Amino acid sequence: MKQPAIMKELNALFNPRSVAVVGATDNRGKWGFSTFRSVNTSFQGDIYPVNQRAKTVFDRQAFARVTDIPGPVDLAVIVVPHDAVLPVMKDCVQKGAKAAVIISAGFQETGEKGRKLQDQVLAEARKGGLRFVGPNCMGTWSASCNLNAFMAPMPVMDGPLAFVTQGGNVGGSILRSANEKGVGFREYVSCGAAADIQIEDYIEYFGNDPSVRVILAYIEGLTDGRRFVEKVSAITKNKPVIAMKSGTTLAGSRAAMSHSGALAGSDAAYDAAFEAAGVIRAQTIGEFLDTAIGFLTQPLPAGDNVAILTGGGSYGVLCADACEASGLNVVELPEHVIEELNQHLPDRWSHGNPVDPAGDRDFGYYLQIPELLLPIEYVDTLLFMGFGGFSQLGPDFIASGFTVGPMDQAPPTEEEFMNMVDKILADIIISWLKKYNKPVLTTTFGEMSMHLEHGIYHYASPERAAMVLANLARYRKYLDKIGVTSKPDYDPFRICLL
Amino acid sequence: MKQPAIMKELNALFNPRSVAVVGATDNRGKWGFSTFRSVNTSFQGDIYPVNQRAKTVFDRQAFARVTDIPGPVDLAVIVVPHDAVLPVMKDCVQKGAKAAVIISAGFQETGEKGRKLQDQVLAEARKGGLRFVGPNCMGTWSASCNLNAFMAPMPVMDGPLAFVTQGGNVGGSILRSANEKGVGFREYVSCGAAADIQIEDYIEYFGNDPSVRVILAYIEGLTDGRRFVEKVSAITKNKPVIAMKSGTTLAGSRAAMSHSGALAGSDAAYDAAFEAAGVIRAQTIGEFLDTAIGFLTQPLPAGDNVAILTGGGSYGVLCADACEASGLNVVELPEHVIEELNQHLPDRWSHGNPVDPAGDRDFGYYLQIPELLLPIEYVDTLLFMGFGGFSQLGPDFIASGFTVGPMDQAPPTEEEFMNMVDKILADIIISWLKKYNKPVLTTTFGEMSMHLEHGIYHYASPERAAMVLANLARYRKYLDKIGVTSKPDYDPFRICLL
């Protein structure tokens, strides 16, 4: 299959062999300091600091101009005052650089004069076939060459996500949260004003990078909605794209205008565009990242029918509320399953969905109940409440006589329990995922901060789990609508972290 | 002022000198094991295990019946099979116990037979003037006597909150989340079926305990809405009460019925009751606890007008969206403030509200901007974005040349920075709170897990901060409506953790 042109055009951006940082400096008070530090502590290829006055920067030989650099320059990271960007771009083109990241701000977001300057920079880049990120961005990350070109330190690691963000700080928030949760990025772009490369171009690139499994986009405003739908719908046939669109209120759209210079536009128009393109829309930072992790770690549900297994009645009530509010169905259970449960659970069990053993202490049996619920043909998903982060409950739990597994076995020591329990539970959950190919979403025992571990991610709350599940179901419906069906032996959308 | 009768009636529940645990056992597989362990590892008064067969439990002398105990028994914690509860209650009454916590389940939630048994237990207790919690509950906590009578280990510490929950597991979730955030409880009651003491009775008790500052209630269904409104509206004049009501959907209300046996009732009716009683309603576990922390750490806003200061443009856009969606006003700034900011910020700053310095690196000046925004008479609240958990950004931040304070001072060492920065920021924020008596809500740099530190709590996201602020404003409006005005020199609703 022929690769789209964008893969070649952005190759120097994501796979450069050499990087020049224009504006690199030893002056700690400048962005050129922190930007150069990012590149200098990550990238293993050739690095050239460019500074008009300094002989060295970070003890590396510095060059007054890009054109003074002896070797070839694939990528230029530009962090100089806005009025110096045009001559730097001219040098980059003359040098034969193929890509640039313009961190400098002071262009379209400041008004007519800035917009004009931006157009001149763009015209210059076009002359040399140079593609650029920004201006007014916070930099880029590419795991393939371990290049961190962020203007400020933001934690990032390699992983199956890719992300283009029109907001550097929202992007940084997602990076920090993702890092805390233990999930990484193959590529990350703070696209800023997106004068040259458009959001849909990045999505097209990510879509064609086989190491990317799920794509994220934070959008304040698109330049060409039609082009976005066209480009992105070609990607969503194969890979989920999750978008967060801000500026949905008057106050927010005003703020967006002064921030990225983007026209926030009608929210309904964006909803329609996302729907046409098969893009899943998230409303908050938390939902955004949790949905991405949902796509990474779960198969897609065949439908909206949910069975709930809960370690506590009230937690089941919240979960049932959250499911119904998210458009999912908390289905009735077949009579034979009820009867089977009657055999093993105390009389006071809930006798329905959610299944609540109502204080039965036999966790060994509790862990067998999913094998009754998942085989029910019309049950599409199991929500398994409250057993994530078991070990976070602390040694008190095992000291209080609880165990996982048959009650007649000797209880583990505290240390064994703490070391093993999350792994044991993860292994059981993964065995269900493999056996039934249906989503099994789990939650913590209560809004605890969780990270991906042993291939399993536990959602912080029932609402979050239900919302993520509804997003997975939405994508499944889109695929059904456009006629994409996954084969039983290989599903491009299924679990990738196991 | 005369104390209401409830303070005496529930005194033995929250301040017992002696506790009997009926059903205490050395058998690790039983709830009587974990319940007795909770009491045994916390309470410093007299503890009596009651067990029909054992001579000792946890190496303490055990008694076959409550009536066999030599000393007086103030409180009995009952964790025996449901059909043994009635004779135990008879013994408790005969012994002269004044309070009981019935953990045992199998009463009204199981149907007519269980309801009848429950009524018999209640009649027996009434004979002896004994008040009881439950049945079908997970136990209680009282900081005044350090009594933890939980059936399963849940972390809890002393603090300014009090909580009654109709869901033991939702309660446990809140306890764990609160513990992670570093906030504690003066009293905590899992009320279960609430056969005797009603939710509004606990709220009345908490309302009259001067060490309680904010009251939380998780409700599945009330028995007598009118009584609730009457009792609770007497409390909300002095103290905020935050309620979470579940069973709002058909699936949820069905689950509630099988769980607590409560009639979830019409959601609109609950909304009306909460409004009449001045109760603030939270929708999720996260909003529930975050709102409580908001009441603990902030003065009430005089109105809905918000100024936003953001370290990043996109974060400001999200915040503006969140404020407007929560019914708050992102107001325009007066000309003189804009002009003042023009003097100090780069041309590309946002020139409005949200105030976004657009990448200005002078954090010293950034920290002076609130002193321009808070004095604006019509600004009721400052939302200060993205500077919570500064130290969580890691040593990379200071290594990248950033500092807090004037840029011309020597930067702190990494260690100094990490140790000091959160404290420095907290001190500055507290100084603004004291000087202006207006709420200053802060957020982290992005959905990080935060805890109360140095008297300051940073919200995980702009949406969460806006939602909490809207809840504070809602309570202020209720107080205005009923004619409660706070005096400038003493405000019972203001900050208590500083």
mmCIF file with all atom_site columns, C-alpha atoms in Angstrom, chain A residues 102-188:
data_model
loop_
_atom_site.group_PDB
_atom_site.id
_atom_site.type_symbol
_atom_site.label_atom_id
_atom_site.label_alt_id
_atom_site.label_comp_id
_atom_site.label_asym_id
_atom_site.label_entity_id
_atom_site.label_seq_id
_atom_site.pdbx_PDB_ins_code
_atom_site.Cartn_x
_atom_site.Cartn_y
_atom_site.Cartn_z
_atom_site.occupancy
_atom_site.B_iso_or_equiv
_atom_site.pdbx_formal_charge
_atom_site.auth_seq_id
_atom_site.auth_comp_id
_atom_site.auth_asym_id
_atom_site.auth_atom_id
_atom_site.pdbx_PDB_model_num
ATOM 1  C CA . ILE A 1 102 ? 8.560  27.545 15.902 1.00 0.00 ? 102 ILE A CA 1
ATOM 2  C CA . ILE A 1 103 ? 8.083  28.009 19.626 1.00 0.00 ? 103 ILE A CA 1
ATOM 3  C CA . SER A 1 104 ? 8.229  31.821 19.424 1.00 0.00 ? 104 SER A CA 1
ATOM 4  C CA . ALA A 1 105 ? 4.906  33.584 20.022 1.00 0.00 ? 105 ALA A CA 1
ATOM 5  C CA . GLY A 1 106 ? 3.648  36.990 18.835 1.00 0.00 ? 106 GLY A CA 1
ATOM 6  C CA . PHE A 1 107 ? 2.003  36.052 15.525 1.00 0.00 ? 107 PHE A CA 1
ATOM 7  C CA . GLN A 1 108 ? -1.658 35.637 14.535 1.00 0.00 ? 108 GLN A CA 1
ATOM 8  C CA . GLU A 1 109 ? -2.860 35.604 18.147 1.00 0.00 ? 109 GLU A CA 1
ATOM 9  C CA . THR A 1 110 ? -1.759 39.254 18.528 1.00 0.00 ? 110 THR A CA 1
ATOM 10 C CA . GLY A 1 111 ? -3.711 40.658 15.551 1.00 0.00 ? 111 GLY A CA 1
ATOM 11 C CA . GLU A 1 112 ? -3.228 41.826 11.974 1.00 0.00 ? 112 GLU A CA 1
ATOM 12 C CA . LYS A 1 113 ? 0.468  42.674 12.147 1.00 0.00 ? 113 LYS A CA 1
ATOM 13 C CA . GLY A 1 114 ? 1.350  39.344 13.691 1.00 0.00 ? 114 GLY A CA 1
ATOM 14 C CA . ARG A 1 115 ? -0.768 37.509 11.133 1.00 0.00 ? 115 ARG A CA 1
ATOM 15 C CA . LYS A 1 116 ? 1.130  39.246 8.308  1.00 0.00 ? 116 LYS A CA 1
ATOM 16 C CA . LEU A 1 117 ? 4.508  38.284 9.729  1.00 0.00 ? 117 LEU A CA 1
ATOM 17 C CA . GLN A 1 118 ? 3.258  34.719 10.113 1.00 0.00 ? 118 GLN A CA 1
ATOM 18 C CA . ASP A 1 119 ? 2.234  34.658 6.447  1.00 0.00 ? 119 ASP A CA 1
ATOM 19 C CA . GLN A 1 120 ? 5.712  35.827 5.437  1.00 0.00 ? 120 GLN A CA 1
ATOM 20 C CA . VAL A 1 121 ? 7.329  33.058 7.485  1.00 0.00 ? 121 VAL A CA 1
ATOM 21 C CA . LEU A 1 122 ? 4.982  30.545 5.874  1.00 0.00 ? 122 LEU A CA 1
ATOM 22 C CA . ALA A 1 123 ? 5.774  31.809 2.365  1.00 0.00 ? 123 ALA A CA 1
ATOM 23 C CA . GLU A 1 124 ? 9.487  31.514 3.077  1.00 0.00 ? 124 GLU A CA 1
ATOM 24 C CA . ALA A 1 125 ? 9.124  27.945 4.380  1.00 0.00 ? 125 ALA A CA 1
ATOM 25 C CA . ARG A 1 126 ? 7.068  26.927 1.335  1.00 0.00 ? 126 ARG A CA 1
ATOM 26 C CA . LYS A 1 127 ? 9.915  28.105 -0.941 1.00 0.00 ? 127 LYS A CA 1
ATOM 27 C CA . GLY A 1 128 ? 12.208 25.510 0.602  1.00 0.00 ? 128 GLY A CA 1
ATOM 28 C CA . GLY A 1 129 ? 9.663  22.760 1.022  1.00 0.00 ? 129 GLY A CA 1
ATOM 29 C CA . LEU A 1 130 ? 10.120 23.102 4.765  1.00 0.00 ? 130 LEU A CA 1
ATOM 30 C CA . ARG A 1 131 ? 7.164  22.071 6.944  1.00 0.00 ? 131 ARG A CA 1
ATOM 31 C CA . PHE A 1 132 ? 6.785  23.649 10.362 1.00 0.00 ? 132 PHE A CA 1
ATOM 32 C CA . VAL A 1 133 ? 4.972  23.316 13.680 1.00 0.00 ? 133 VAL A CA 1
ATOM 33 C CA . GLY A 1 134 ? 3.611  26.456 15.371 1.00 0.00 ? 134 GLY A CA 1
ATOM 34 C CA . PRO A 1 135 ? 4.305  29.317 15.811 1.00 0.00 ? 135 PRO A CA 1
ATOM 35 C CA . ASN A 1 136 ? 3.321  29.925 19.442 1.00 0.00 ? 136 ASN A CA 1
ATOM 36 C CA . CYS A 1 137 ? 3.666  26.312 20.500 1.00 0.00 ? 137 CYS A CA 1
ATOM 37 C CA . MET A 1 138 ? 5.325  24.461 23.361 1.00 0.00 ? 138 MET A CA 1
ATOM 38 C CA . GLY A 1 139 ? 7.276  21.963 21.259 1.00 0.00 ? 139 GLY A CA 1
ATOM 39 C CA . THR A 1 140 ? 7.219  18.355 20.183 1.00 0.00 ? 140 THR A CA 1
ATOM 40 C CA . TRP A 1 141 ? 8.176  14.832 21.250 1.00 0.00 ? 141 TRP A CA 1
ATOM 41 C CA . SER A 1 142 ? 9.014  11.849 19.104 1.00 0.00 ? 142 SER A CA 1
ATOM 42 C CA . ALA A 1 143 ? 9.770  8.512  20.697 1.00 0.00 ? 143 ALA A CA 1
ATOM 43 C CA . SER A 1 144 ? 11.303 7.038  17.529 1.00 0.00 ? 144 SER A CA 1
ATOM 44 C CA . CYS A 1 145 ? 14.353 9.305  17.909 1.00 0.00 ? 145 CYS A CA 1
ATOM 45 C CA . ASN A 1 146 ? 13.893 10.144 21.607 1.00 0.00 ? 146 ASN A CA 1
ATOM 46 C CA . LEU A 1 147 ? 13.632 13.858 20.796 1.00 0.00 ? 147 LEU A CA 1
ATOM 47 C CA . ASN A 1 148 ? 12.053 16.005 23.494 1.00 0.00 ? 148 ASN A CA 1
ATOM 48 C CA . ALA A 1 149 ? 11.863 19.568 22.158 1.00 0.00 ? 149 ALA A CA 1
ATOM 49 C CA . PHE A 1 150 ? 9.613  21.017 24.866 1.00 0.00 ? 150 PHE A CA 1
ATOM 50 C CA . MET A 1 151 ? 10.098 24.638 25.945 1.00 0.00 ? 151 MET A CA 1
ATOM 51 C CA . ALA A 1 152 ? 9.361  23.651 29.559 1.00 0.00 ? 152 ALA A CA 1
ATOM 52 C CA . PRO A 1 153 ? 9.901  20.294 31.204 1.00 0.00 ? 153 PRO A CA 1
ATOM 53 C CA . MET A 1 154 ? 6.949  17.957 30.803 1.00 0.00 ? 154 MET A CA 1
ATOM 54 C CA . PRO A 1 155 ? 7.285  14.257 31.573 1.00 0.00 ? 155 PRO A CA 1
ATOM 55 C CA . VAL A 1 156 ? 6.786  12.007 28.578 1.00 0.00 ? 156 VAL A CA 1
ATOM 56 C CA . MET A 1 157 ? 7.607  8.427  27.719 1.00 0.00 ? 157 MET A CA 1
ATOM 57 C CA . ASP A 1 158 ? 7.261  6.089  24.762 1.00 0.00 ? 158 ASP A CA 1
ATOM 58 C CA . GLY A 1 159 ? 3.884  4.456  24.358 1.00 0.00 ? 159 GLY A CA 1
ATOM 59 C CA . PRO A 1 160 ? 0.988  3.659  22.064 1.00 0.00 ? 160 PRO A CA 1
ATOM 60 C CA . LEU A 1 161 ? -0.719 7.079  22.073 1.00 0.00 ? 161 LEU A CA 1
ATOM 61 C CA . ALA A 1 162 ? -0.177 10.052 19.764 1.00 0.00 ? 162 ALA A CA 1
ATOM 62 C CA . PHE A 1 163 ? -1.400 13.524 20.560 1.00 0.00 ? 163 PHE A CA 1
ATOM 63 C CA . VAL A 1 164 ? -1.774 16.844 18.765 1.00 0.00 ? 164 VAL A CA 1
ATOM 64 C CA . THR A 1 165 ? -2.800 19.750 20.962 1.00 0.00 ? 165 THR A CA 1
ATOM 65 C CA . GLN A 1 166 ? -3.721 23.326 20.183 1.00 0.00 ? 166 GLN A CA 1
ATOM 66 C CA . GLY A 1 167 ? -3.068 24.127 23.829 1.00 0.00 ? 167 GLY A CA 1
ATOM 67 C CA . GLY A 1 168 ? 0.431  23.640 25.168 1.00 0.00 ? 168 GLY A CA 1
ATOM 68 C CA . ASN A 1 169 ? -0.681 23.743 28.778 1.00 0.00 ? 169 ASN A CA 1
ATOM 69 C CA . VAL A 1 170 ? -3.650 21.463 28.338 1.00 0.00 ? 170 VAL A CA 1
ATOM 70 C CA . GLY A 1 171 ? -1.227 19.173 26.541 1.00 0.00 ? 171 GLY A CA 1
ATOM 71 C CA . GLY A 1 172 ? 1.186  19.398 29.451 1.00 0.00 ? 172 GLY A CA 1
ATOM 72 C CA . SER A 1 173 ? -1.630 18.526 31.832 1.00 0.00 ? 173 SER A CA 1
ATOM 73 C CA . ILE A 1 174 ? -2.430 15.424 29.809 1.00 0.00 ? 174 ILE A CA 1
ATOM 74 C CA . LEU A 1 175 ? 1.253  14.467 29.680 1.00 0.00 ? 175 LEU A CA 1
ATOM 75 C CA . ARG A 1 176 ? 1.593  14.766 33.443 1.00 0.00 ? 176 ARG A CA 1
ATOM 76 C CA . SER A 1 177 ? -1.582 12.841 34.078 1.00 0.00 ? 177 SER A CA 1
ATOM 77 C CA . ALA A 1 178 ? -0.598 10.162 31.541 1.00 0.00 ? 178 ALA A CA 1
ATOM 78 C CA . ASN A 1 179 ? 2.820  9.890  33.105 1.00 0.00 ? 179 ASN A CA 1
ATOM 79 C CA . GLU A 1 180 ? 1.264  9.449  36.546 1.00 0.00 ? 180 GLU A CA 1
ATOM 80 C CA . LYS A 1 181 ? -0.982 6.719  35.117 1.00 0.00 ? 181 LYS A CA 1
ATOM 81 C CA . GLY A 1 182 ? 1.932  5.033  33.345 1.00 0.00 ? 182 GLY A CA 1
ATOM 82 C CA . VAL A 1 183 ? 0.954  5.491  29.713 1.00 0.00 ? 183 VAL A CA 1
ATOM 83 C CA . GLY A 1 184 ? 3.163  6.992  27.003 1.00 0.00 ? 184 GLY A CA 1
ATOM 84 C CA . PHE A 1 185 ? 3.184  8.626  23.606 1.00 0.00 ? 185 PHE A CA 1
ATOM 85 C CA . ARG A 1 186 ? 4.777  7.733  20.283 1.00 0.00 ? 186 ARG A CA 1
ATOM 86 C CA . GLU A 1 187 ? 4.436  11.310 19.053 1.00 0.00 ? 187 GLU A CA 1
ATOM 87 C CA . TYR A 1 188 ? 3.292  14.514 20.708 1.00 0.00 ? 188 TYR A CA 1
#
